Short mmCIF file of C-alpha atoms and ligand atoms in Angstrom, two decimals:
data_model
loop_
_atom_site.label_atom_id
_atom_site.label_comp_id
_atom_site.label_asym_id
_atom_site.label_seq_id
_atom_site.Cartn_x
_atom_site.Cartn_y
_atom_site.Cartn_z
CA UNK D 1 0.00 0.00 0.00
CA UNK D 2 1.43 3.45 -1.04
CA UNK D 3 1.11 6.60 0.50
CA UNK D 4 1.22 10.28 -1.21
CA UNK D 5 3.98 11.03 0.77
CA UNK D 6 5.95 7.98 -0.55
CA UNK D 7 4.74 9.25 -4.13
CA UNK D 8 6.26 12.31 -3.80
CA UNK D 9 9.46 10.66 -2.87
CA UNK D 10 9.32 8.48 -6.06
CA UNK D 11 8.30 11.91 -7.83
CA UNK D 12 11.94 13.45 -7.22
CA UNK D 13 13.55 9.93 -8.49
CA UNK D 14 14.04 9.18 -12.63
CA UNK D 15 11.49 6.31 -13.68
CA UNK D 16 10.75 3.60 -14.33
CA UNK D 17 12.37 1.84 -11.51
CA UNK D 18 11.66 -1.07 -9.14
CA UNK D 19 10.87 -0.43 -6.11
CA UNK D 20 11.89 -2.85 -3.67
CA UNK D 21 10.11 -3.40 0.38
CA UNK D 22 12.56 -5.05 2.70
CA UNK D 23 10.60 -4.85 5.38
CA UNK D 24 7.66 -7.37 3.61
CA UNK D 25 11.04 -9.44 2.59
CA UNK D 26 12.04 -10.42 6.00
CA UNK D 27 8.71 -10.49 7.42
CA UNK D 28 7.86 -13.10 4.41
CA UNK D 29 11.33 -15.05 4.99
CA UNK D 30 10.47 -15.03 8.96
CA UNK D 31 6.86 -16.90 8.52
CA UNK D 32 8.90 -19.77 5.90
CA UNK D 33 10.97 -20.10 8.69
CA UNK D 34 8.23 -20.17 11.30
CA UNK D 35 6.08 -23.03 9.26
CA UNK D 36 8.06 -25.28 7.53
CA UNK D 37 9.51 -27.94 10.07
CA UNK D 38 13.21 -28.08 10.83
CA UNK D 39 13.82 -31.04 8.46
CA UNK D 40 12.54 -28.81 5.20
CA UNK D 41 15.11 -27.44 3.04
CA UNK D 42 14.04 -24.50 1.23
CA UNK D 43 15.69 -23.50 -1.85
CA UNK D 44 14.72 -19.80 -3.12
CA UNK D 45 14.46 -20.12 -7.04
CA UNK D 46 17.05 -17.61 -8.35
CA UNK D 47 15.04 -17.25 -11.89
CA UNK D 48 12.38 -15.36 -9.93
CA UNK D 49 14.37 -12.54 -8.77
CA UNK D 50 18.36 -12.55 -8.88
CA UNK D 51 19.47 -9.05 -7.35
CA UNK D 52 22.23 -9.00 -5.23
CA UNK D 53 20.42 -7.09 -2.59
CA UNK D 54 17.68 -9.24 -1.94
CA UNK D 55 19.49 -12.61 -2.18
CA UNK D 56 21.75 -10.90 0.88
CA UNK D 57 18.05 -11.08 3.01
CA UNK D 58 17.35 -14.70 1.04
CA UNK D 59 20.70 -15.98 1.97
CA UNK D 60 20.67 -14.72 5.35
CA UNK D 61 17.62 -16.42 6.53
CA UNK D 62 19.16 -19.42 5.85
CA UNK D 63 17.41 -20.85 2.54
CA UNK D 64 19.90 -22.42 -0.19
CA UNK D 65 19.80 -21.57 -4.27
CA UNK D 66 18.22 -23.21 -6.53
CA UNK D 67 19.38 -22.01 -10.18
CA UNK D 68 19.04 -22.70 -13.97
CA UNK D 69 22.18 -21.62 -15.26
CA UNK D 70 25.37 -21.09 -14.82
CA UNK D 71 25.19 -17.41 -14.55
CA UNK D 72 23.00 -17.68 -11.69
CA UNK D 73 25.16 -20.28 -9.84
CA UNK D 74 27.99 -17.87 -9.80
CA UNK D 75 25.29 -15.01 -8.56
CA UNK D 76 24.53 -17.39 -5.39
CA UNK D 77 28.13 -18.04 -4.77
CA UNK D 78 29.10 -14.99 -4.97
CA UNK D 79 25.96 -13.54 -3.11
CA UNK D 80 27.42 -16.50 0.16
CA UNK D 81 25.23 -19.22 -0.66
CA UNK D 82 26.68 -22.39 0.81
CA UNK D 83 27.52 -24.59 -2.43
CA UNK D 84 26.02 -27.20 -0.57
CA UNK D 85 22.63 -25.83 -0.62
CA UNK D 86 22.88 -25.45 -4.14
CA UNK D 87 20.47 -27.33 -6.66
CA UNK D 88 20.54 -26.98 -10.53
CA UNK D 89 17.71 -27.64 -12.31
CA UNK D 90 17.08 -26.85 -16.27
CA UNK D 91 16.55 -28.99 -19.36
CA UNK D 92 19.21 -27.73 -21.36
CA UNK D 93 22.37 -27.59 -19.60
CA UNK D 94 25.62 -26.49 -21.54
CA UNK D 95 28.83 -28.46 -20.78
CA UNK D 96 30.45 -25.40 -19.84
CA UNK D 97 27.57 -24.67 -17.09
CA UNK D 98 27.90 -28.17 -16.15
CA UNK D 99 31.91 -27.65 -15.51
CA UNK D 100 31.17 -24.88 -13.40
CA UNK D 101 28.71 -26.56 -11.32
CA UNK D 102 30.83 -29.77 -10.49
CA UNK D 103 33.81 -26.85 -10.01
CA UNK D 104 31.78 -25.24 -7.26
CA UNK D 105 31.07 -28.43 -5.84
CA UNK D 106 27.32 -27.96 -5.85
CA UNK D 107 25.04 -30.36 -3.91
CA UNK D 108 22.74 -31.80 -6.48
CA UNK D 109 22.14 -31.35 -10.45
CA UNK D 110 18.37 -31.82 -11.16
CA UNK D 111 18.55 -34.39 -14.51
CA UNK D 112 16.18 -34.15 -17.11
CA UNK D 113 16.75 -36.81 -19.42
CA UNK D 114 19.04 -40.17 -20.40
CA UNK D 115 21.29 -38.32 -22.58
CA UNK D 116 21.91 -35.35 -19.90
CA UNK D 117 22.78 -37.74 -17.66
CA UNK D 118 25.17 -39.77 -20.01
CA UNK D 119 27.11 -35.99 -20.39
CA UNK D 120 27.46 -35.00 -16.93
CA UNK D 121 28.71 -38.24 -15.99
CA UNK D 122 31.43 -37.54 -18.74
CA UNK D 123 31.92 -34.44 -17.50
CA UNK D 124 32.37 -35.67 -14.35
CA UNK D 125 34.82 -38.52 -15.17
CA UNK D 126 37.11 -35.65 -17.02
CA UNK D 127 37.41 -33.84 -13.27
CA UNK D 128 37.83 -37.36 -11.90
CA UNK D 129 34.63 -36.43 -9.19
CA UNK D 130 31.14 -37.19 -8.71
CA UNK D 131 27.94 -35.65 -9.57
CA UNK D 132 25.43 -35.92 -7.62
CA UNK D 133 22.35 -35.87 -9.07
CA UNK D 134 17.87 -36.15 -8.99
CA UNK D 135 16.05 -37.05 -11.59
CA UNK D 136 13.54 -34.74 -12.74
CA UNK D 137 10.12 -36.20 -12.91
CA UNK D 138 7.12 -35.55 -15.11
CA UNK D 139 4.98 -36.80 -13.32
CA UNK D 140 1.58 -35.76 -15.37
CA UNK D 141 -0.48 -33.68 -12.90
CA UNK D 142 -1.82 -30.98 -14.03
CA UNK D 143 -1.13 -27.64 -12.25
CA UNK D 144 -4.36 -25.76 -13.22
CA UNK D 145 -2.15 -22.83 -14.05
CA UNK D 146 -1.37 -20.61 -17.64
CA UNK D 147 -0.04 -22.80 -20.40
CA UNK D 148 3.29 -21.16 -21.05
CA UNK D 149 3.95 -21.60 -17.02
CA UNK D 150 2.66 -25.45 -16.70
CA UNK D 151 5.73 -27.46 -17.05
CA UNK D 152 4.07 -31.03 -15.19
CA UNK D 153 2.40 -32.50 -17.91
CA UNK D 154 3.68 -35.61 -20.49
CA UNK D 155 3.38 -33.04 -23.62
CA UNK D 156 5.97 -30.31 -21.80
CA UNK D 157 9.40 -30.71 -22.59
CA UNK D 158 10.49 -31.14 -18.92
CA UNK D 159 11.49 -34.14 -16.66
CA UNK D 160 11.80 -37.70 -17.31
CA UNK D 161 8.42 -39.74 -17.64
CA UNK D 162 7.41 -42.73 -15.97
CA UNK D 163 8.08 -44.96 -19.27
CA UNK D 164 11.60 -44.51 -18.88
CA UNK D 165 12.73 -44.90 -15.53
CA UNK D 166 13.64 -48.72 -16.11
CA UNK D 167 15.89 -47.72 -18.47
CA UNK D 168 17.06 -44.82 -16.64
CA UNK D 169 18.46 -47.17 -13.90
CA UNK D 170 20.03 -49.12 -16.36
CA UNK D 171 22.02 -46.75 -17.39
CA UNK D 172 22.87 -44.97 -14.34
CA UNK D 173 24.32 -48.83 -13.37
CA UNK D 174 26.67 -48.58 -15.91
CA UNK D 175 27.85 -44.11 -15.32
CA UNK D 176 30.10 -44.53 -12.37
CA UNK D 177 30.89 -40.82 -12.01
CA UNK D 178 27.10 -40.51 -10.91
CA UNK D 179 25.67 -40.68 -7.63
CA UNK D 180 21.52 -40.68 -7.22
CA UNK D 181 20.70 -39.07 -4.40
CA UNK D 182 17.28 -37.64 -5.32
CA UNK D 183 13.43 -37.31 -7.36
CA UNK D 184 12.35 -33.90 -8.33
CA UNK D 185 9.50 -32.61 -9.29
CA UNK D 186 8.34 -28.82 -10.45
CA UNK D 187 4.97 -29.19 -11.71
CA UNK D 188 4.26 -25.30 -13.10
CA UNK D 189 3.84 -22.04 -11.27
CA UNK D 190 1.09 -19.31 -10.29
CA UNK D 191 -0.48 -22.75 -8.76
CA UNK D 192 -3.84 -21.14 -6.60
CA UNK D 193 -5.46 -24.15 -5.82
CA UNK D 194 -3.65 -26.59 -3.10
CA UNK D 195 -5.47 -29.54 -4.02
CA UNK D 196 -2.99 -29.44 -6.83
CA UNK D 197 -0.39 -30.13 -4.56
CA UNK D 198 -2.06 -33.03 -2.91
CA UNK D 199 -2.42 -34.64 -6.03
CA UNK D 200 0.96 -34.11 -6.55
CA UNK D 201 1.88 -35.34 -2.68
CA UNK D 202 0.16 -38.88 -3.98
CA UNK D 203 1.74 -39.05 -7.44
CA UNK D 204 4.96 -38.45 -5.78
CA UNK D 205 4.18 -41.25 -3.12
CA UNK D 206 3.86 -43.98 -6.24
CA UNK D 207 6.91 -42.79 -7.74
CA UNK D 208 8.72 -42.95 -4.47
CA UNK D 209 7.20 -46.32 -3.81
CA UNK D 210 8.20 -47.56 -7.32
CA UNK D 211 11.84 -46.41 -7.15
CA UNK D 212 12.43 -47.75 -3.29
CA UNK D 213 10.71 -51.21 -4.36
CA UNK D 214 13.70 -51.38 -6.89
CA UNK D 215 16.36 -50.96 -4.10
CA UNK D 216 16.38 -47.40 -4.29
CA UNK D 217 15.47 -45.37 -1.34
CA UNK D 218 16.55 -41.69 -2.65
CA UNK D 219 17.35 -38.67 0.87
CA UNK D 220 16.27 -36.40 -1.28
CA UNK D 221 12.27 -35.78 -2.47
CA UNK D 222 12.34 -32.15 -3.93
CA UNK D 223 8.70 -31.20 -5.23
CA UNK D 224 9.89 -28.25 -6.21
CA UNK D 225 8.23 -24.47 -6.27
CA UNK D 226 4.79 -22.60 -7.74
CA UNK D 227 3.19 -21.58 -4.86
CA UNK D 228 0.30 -18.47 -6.13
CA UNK D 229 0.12 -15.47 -4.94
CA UNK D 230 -2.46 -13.08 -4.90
CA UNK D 231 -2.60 -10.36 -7.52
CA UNK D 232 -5.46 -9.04 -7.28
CA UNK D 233 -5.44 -8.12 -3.90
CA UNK D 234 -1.72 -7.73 -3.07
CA UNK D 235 -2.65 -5.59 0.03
CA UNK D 236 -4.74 -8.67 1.14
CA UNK D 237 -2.54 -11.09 1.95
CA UNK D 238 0.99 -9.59 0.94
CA UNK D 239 2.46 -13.15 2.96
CA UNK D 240 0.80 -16.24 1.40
CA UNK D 241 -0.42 -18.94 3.61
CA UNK D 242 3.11 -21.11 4.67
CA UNK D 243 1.70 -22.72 7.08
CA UNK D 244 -1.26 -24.26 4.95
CA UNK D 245 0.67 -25.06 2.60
CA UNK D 246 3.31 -26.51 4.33
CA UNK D 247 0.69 -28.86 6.18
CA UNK D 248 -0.36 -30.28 2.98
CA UNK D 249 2.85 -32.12 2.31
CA UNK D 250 2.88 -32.79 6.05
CA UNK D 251 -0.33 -34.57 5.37
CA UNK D 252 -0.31 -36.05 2.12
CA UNK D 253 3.77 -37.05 1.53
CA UNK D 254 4.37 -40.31 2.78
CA UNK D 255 8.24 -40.09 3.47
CA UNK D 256 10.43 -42.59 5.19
CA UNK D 257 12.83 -41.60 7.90
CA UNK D 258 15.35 -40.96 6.19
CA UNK D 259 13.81 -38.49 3.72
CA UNK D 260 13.85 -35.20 3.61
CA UNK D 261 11.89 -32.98 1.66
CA UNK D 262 13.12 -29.87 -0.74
CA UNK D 263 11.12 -26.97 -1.91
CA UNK D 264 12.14 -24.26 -4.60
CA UNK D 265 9.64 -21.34 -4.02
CA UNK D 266 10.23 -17.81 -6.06
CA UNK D 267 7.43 -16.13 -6.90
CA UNK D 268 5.47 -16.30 -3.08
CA UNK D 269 8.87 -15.41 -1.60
CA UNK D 270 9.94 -12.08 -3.92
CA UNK D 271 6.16 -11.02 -5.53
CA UNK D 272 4.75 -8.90 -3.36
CA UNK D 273 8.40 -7.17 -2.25
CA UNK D 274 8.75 -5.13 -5.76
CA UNK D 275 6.26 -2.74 -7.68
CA UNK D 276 7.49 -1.06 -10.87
CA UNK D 277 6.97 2.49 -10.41
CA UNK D 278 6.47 4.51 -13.40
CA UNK D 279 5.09 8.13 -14.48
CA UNK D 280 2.50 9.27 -16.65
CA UNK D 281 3.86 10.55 -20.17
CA UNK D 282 0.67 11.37 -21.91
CA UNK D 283 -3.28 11.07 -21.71
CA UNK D 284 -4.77 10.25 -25.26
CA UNK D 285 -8.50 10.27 -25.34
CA UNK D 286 -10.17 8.78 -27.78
CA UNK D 287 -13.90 7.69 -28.95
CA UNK D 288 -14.47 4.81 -26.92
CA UNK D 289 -10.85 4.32 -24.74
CA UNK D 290 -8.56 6.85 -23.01
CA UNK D 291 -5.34 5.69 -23.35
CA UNK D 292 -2.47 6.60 -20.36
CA UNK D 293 0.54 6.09 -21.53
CA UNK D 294 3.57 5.51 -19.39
CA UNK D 295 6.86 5.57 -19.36
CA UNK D 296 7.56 1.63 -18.65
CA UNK D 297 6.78 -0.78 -20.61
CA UNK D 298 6.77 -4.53 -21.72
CA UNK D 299 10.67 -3.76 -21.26
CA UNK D 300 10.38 -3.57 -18.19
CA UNK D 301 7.25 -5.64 -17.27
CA UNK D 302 6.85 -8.61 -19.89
CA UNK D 303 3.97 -10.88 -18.07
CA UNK D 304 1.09 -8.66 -19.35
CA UNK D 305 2.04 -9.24 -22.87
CA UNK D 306 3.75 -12.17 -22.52
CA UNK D 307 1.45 -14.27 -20.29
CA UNK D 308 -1.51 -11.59 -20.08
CA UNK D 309 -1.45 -11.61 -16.71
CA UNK D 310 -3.02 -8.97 -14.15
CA UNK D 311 -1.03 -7.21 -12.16
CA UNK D 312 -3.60 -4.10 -10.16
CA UNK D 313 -2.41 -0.49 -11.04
CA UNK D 314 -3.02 2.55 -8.76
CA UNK D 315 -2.73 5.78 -9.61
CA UNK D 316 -0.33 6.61 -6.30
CA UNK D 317 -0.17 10.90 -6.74
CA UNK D 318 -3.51 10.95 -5.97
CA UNK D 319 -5.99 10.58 -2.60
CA UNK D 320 -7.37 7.32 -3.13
CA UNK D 321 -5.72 4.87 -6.31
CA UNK D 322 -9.20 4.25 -7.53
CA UNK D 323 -11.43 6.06 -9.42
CA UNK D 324 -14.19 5.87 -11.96
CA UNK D 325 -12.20 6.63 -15.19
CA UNK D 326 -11.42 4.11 -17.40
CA UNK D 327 -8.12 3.83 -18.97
CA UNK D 328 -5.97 1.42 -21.39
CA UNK D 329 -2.63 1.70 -19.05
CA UNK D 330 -0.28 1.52 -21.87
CA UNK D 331 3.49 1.87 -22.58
CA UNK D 332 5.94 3.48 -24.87
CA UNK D 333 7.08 0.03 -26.85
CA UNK D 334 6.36 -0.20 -30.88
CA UNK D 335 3.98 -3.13 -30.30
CA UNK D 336 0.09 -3.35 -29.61
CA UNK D 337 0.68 -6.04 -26.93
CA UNK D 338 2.43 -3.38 -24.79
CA UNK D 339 -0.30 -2.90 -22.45
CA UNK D 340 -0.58 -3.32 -18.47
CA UNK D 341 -4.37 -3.29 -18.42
CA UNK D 342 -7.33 -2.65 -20.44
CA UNK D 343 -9.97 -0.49 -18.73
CA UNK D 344 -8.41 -0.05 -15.57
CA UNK D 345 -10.83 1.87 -13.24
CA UNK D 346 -8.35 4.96 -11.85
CA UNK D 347 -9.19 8.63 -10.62
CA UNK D 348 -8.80 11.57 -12.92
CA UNK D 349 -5.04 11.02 -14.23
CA UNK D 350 -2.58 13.83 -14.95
CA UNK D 351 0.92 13.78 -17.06
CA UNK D 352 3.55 13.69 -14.19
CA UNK D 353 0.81 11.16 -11.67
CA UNK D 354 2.95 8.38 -10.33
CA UNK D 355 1.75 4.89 -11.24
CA UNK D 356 2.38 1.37 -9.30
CA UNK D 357 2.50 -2.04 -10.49
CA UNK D 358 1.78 -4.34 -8.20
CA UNK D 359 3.22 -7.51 -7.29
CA UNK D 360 5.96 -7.39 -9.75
CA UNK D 361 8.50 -8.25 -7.93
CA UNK D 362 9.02 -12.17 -9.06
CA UNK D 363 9.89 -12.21 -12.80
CA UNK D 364 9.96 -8.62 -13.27
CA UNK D 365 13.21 -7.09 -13.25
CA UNK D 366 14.80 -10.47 -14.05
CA UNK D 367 13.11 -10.78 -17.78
CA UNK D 368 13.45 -6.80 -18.63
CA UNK D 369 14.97 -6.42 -21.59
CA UNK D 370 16.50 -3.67 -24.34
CA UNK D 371 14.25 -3.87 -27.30
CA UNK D 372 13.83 -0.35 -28.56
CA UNK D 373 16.77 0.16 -26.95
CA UNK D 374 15.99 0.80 -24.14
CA UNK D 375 17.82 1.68 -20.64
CA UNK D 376 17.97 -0.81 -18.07
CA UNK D 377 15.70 -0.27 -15.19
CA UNK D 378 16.97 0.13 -12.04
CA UNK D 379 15.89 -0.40 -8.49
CA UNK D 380 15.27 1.32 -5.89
CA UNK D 381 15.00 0.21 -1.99
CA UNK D 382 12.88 1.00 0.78
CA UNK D 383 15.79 1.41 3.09
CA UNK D 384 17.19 4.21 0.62
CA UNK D 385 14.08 6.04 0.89
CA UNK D 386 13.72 5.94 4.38
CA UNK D 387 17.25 7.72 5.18
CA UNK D 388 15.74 10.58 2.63
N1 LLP E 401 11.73 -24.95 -9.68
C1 LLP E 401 11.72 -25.10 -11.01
C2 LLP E 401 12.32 -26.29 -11.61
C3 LLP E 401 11.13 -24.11 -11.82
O1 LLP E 401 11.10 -24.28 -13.15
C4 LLP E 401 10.53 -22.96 -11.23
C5 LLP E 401 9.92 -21.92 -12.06
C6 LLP E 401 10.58 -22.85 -9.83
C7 LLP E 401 11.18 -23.86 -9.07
C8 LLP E 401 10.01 -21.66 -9.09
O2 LLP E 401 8.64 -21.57 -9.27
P1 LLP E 401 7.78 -20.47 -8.48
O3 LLP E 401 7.80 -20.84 -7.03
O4 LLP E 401 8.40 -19.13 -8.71
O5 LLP E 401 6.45 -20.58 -9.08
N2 LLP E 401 8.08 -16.31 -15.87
C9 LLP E 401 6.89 -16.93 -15.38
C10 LLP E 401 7.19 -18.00 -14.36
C11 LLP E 401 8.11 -19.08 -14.86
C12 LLP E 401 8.42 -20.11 -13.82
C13 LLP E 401 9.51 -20.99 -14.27
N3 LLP E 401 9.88 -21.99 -13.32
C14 LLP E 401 5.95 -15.86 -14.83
O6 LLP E 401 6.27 -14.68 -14.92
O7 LLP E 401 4.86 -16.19 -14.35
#
């Protein structure tokens, strides 16, 4: 929730910028740590939000890395994250990410197919060391979530599906440099509905089952992240529900002893923390819609255009955010799918007003971009704006 007094702040800064609470950061970290039992490892996905700053807080309260490149192994070791806690997940690793990662001694690469692991254990042979490694499940469940962001389902190019895992401990018989320690499973993200992950709690008991029945009872089970968040209310419930959610798997996973269970959350850890703050360039009225157009767009903020997803926009200069005036929030970028919101319900909007967009802070900043040339955005932190 923004105040006018923290608009006019903003006012005296250059936008677009991200805008960055701290404050919501370690409350958010403090309730992880307050729900999930002492046996839980959490892994904070890197892809959702990689700045230095907030993986200091990340790192700090203890969770590990998990990271899908190599570029964002070296962020997490150089940001202090324990190489130990490190996973690495992704479906296309390159041998010279792979290097890296058995270089830095990480503790697990996520495998998503036979070939990958025929290459790693290669790679690994050449260092004379040993991976170790989980295989990546598909384990067909269906996350209920956008298309682009489902990744659980036989027809998405992730994990390794049931069909194959005879032959997939075949092979990892005969690749010495390997060592399974682990199954993982990420089944999509945005996920609202938590019966989703109590289907996924009983899928992952079969598989479990299946592999210990062949002699293989794996310490790691790593169902990986896409816990929703709220976007239309971000005000609402700016910390999702841990505990809940946490008391699912506490429910529904049937571990043994000595099991322990992995998470990679992003999005409900880092969404709510950032807003992209932005100004009003022009008001163009027209016949039917009045357009406002900004000075961020798709550049900065792709998941409108990209995913058309919501993301609530107040108009922050002004009294109260909402109004009765309907606008097509819009921004600068050659391209019609450069749009924030159609018909967004705001007050009486003036060149110069300050605009927020919520809940941006997961898979904002991270997939900005140059088209059109355009500067990087910056960010901006509470804590800076505080000492002001
Ligand atoms: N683990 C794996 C293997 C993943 O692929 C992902 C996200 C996560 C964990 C973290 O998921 P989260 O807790 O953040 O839902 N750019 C899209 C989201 C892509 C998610 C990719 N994978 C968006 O803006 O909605």
């Amino acid at each position: 929730m923004f105040s006018i007094k923290q608009a006019e702040r903003f006012n005296k800064i250059e936008t677009p910028f991200y805008y960055y609470n701290t404050e919501l950061l370690k409350n958010t970290l403090a309730e992880i740590i307050k729900h999930a039992p002492s046996s839980y490892h959490i892994h904070y996905a890197l892809k959702a939000n990689a700045h230095p700053t907030l993986l200091g807080f990340i790192k700090g309260a203890g969770l590990g890395a998990d990271c899908v490149s190599g570029n964002e192994i070296k962020r997490a070791v150089e940001c202090g994250f324990d190489a130990a806690k490190i996973v690495f997940a992704g479906v296309g690793k390159s041998d010279k990410e792979i290097n890296y990662a058995l270089e830095q001694g990480i503790s697990c690469f996520n495998v998503e197919s036979l070939h990958e692991l025929q290459i790693i254990n290669e790679l690994a042979e050449n260092k004379n060391t040993i991976a170790r490694i989980a295989l990546r499940i598909n384990p067909n469940v269906d996350a209920h979530t956008h298309k682009y962001i489902t990744t659980g389902l036989e027809e998405n190019k992730f994990g390794i599906n049931p069909y194959e895992f005879d032959a997939i401990l075949d092979a990892i018989k005969k690749l010495p440099q390997l060592q399974l320690i682990g199954l993982h499973f990420h089944i999509g993200s945005q996920i609202q509905k938590l019966s989703v992950f109590k289907t996924l709690c009983l899928r992952v008991n079969e598989i479990n089952k299946w592999f210990i029945q062949k002699g293989h009872l794996l310490p790691n089970i790593n169902v990986g992240g896409g816990l929703g968040i709220n976007y239309q209310e971000p005000d609402k419930q700016a910390i999702v529900d841990f505990k809940t959610y946490f008391t699912v798997f506490k429910e529904f996973l049937e571990l043994r002893p000595q099991q322990e269970l992995h998470f990679e959350l992003g999005r409900c850890i880092i969404a709510q923390c950032g807003s992209l703050i932005s100004r009003v360039l022009y008001i163009k009225n027209g016949i039917n819609t009045n357009f406002l157009i900004l000075d961020a767009g798709m550049t900065e903020l792709i998941r409108p255009a990209l995913y058309q997803a919501y993301h609530k926009i107040e108009n922050i200069s002004k009294d109260s955010s909402y109004g009765s005036i309907k606008y097509d929030v819009v921004g600068p970028i050659c391209e019609s799918s450069d749009c924030f919101g159609k018909a967004v319900a705001l007050p009486d909007t003036k060149r110069g007003d300050i605009i927020a967009i919520r809940s941006a802070g997961a898979y904002g900043e991270v997939m900005s971009n140059h088209y059109n040339l355009r500067d990087g955005v910056k960010s901006v932190f509470d804590s800076e704006l505080r000492s002001q």
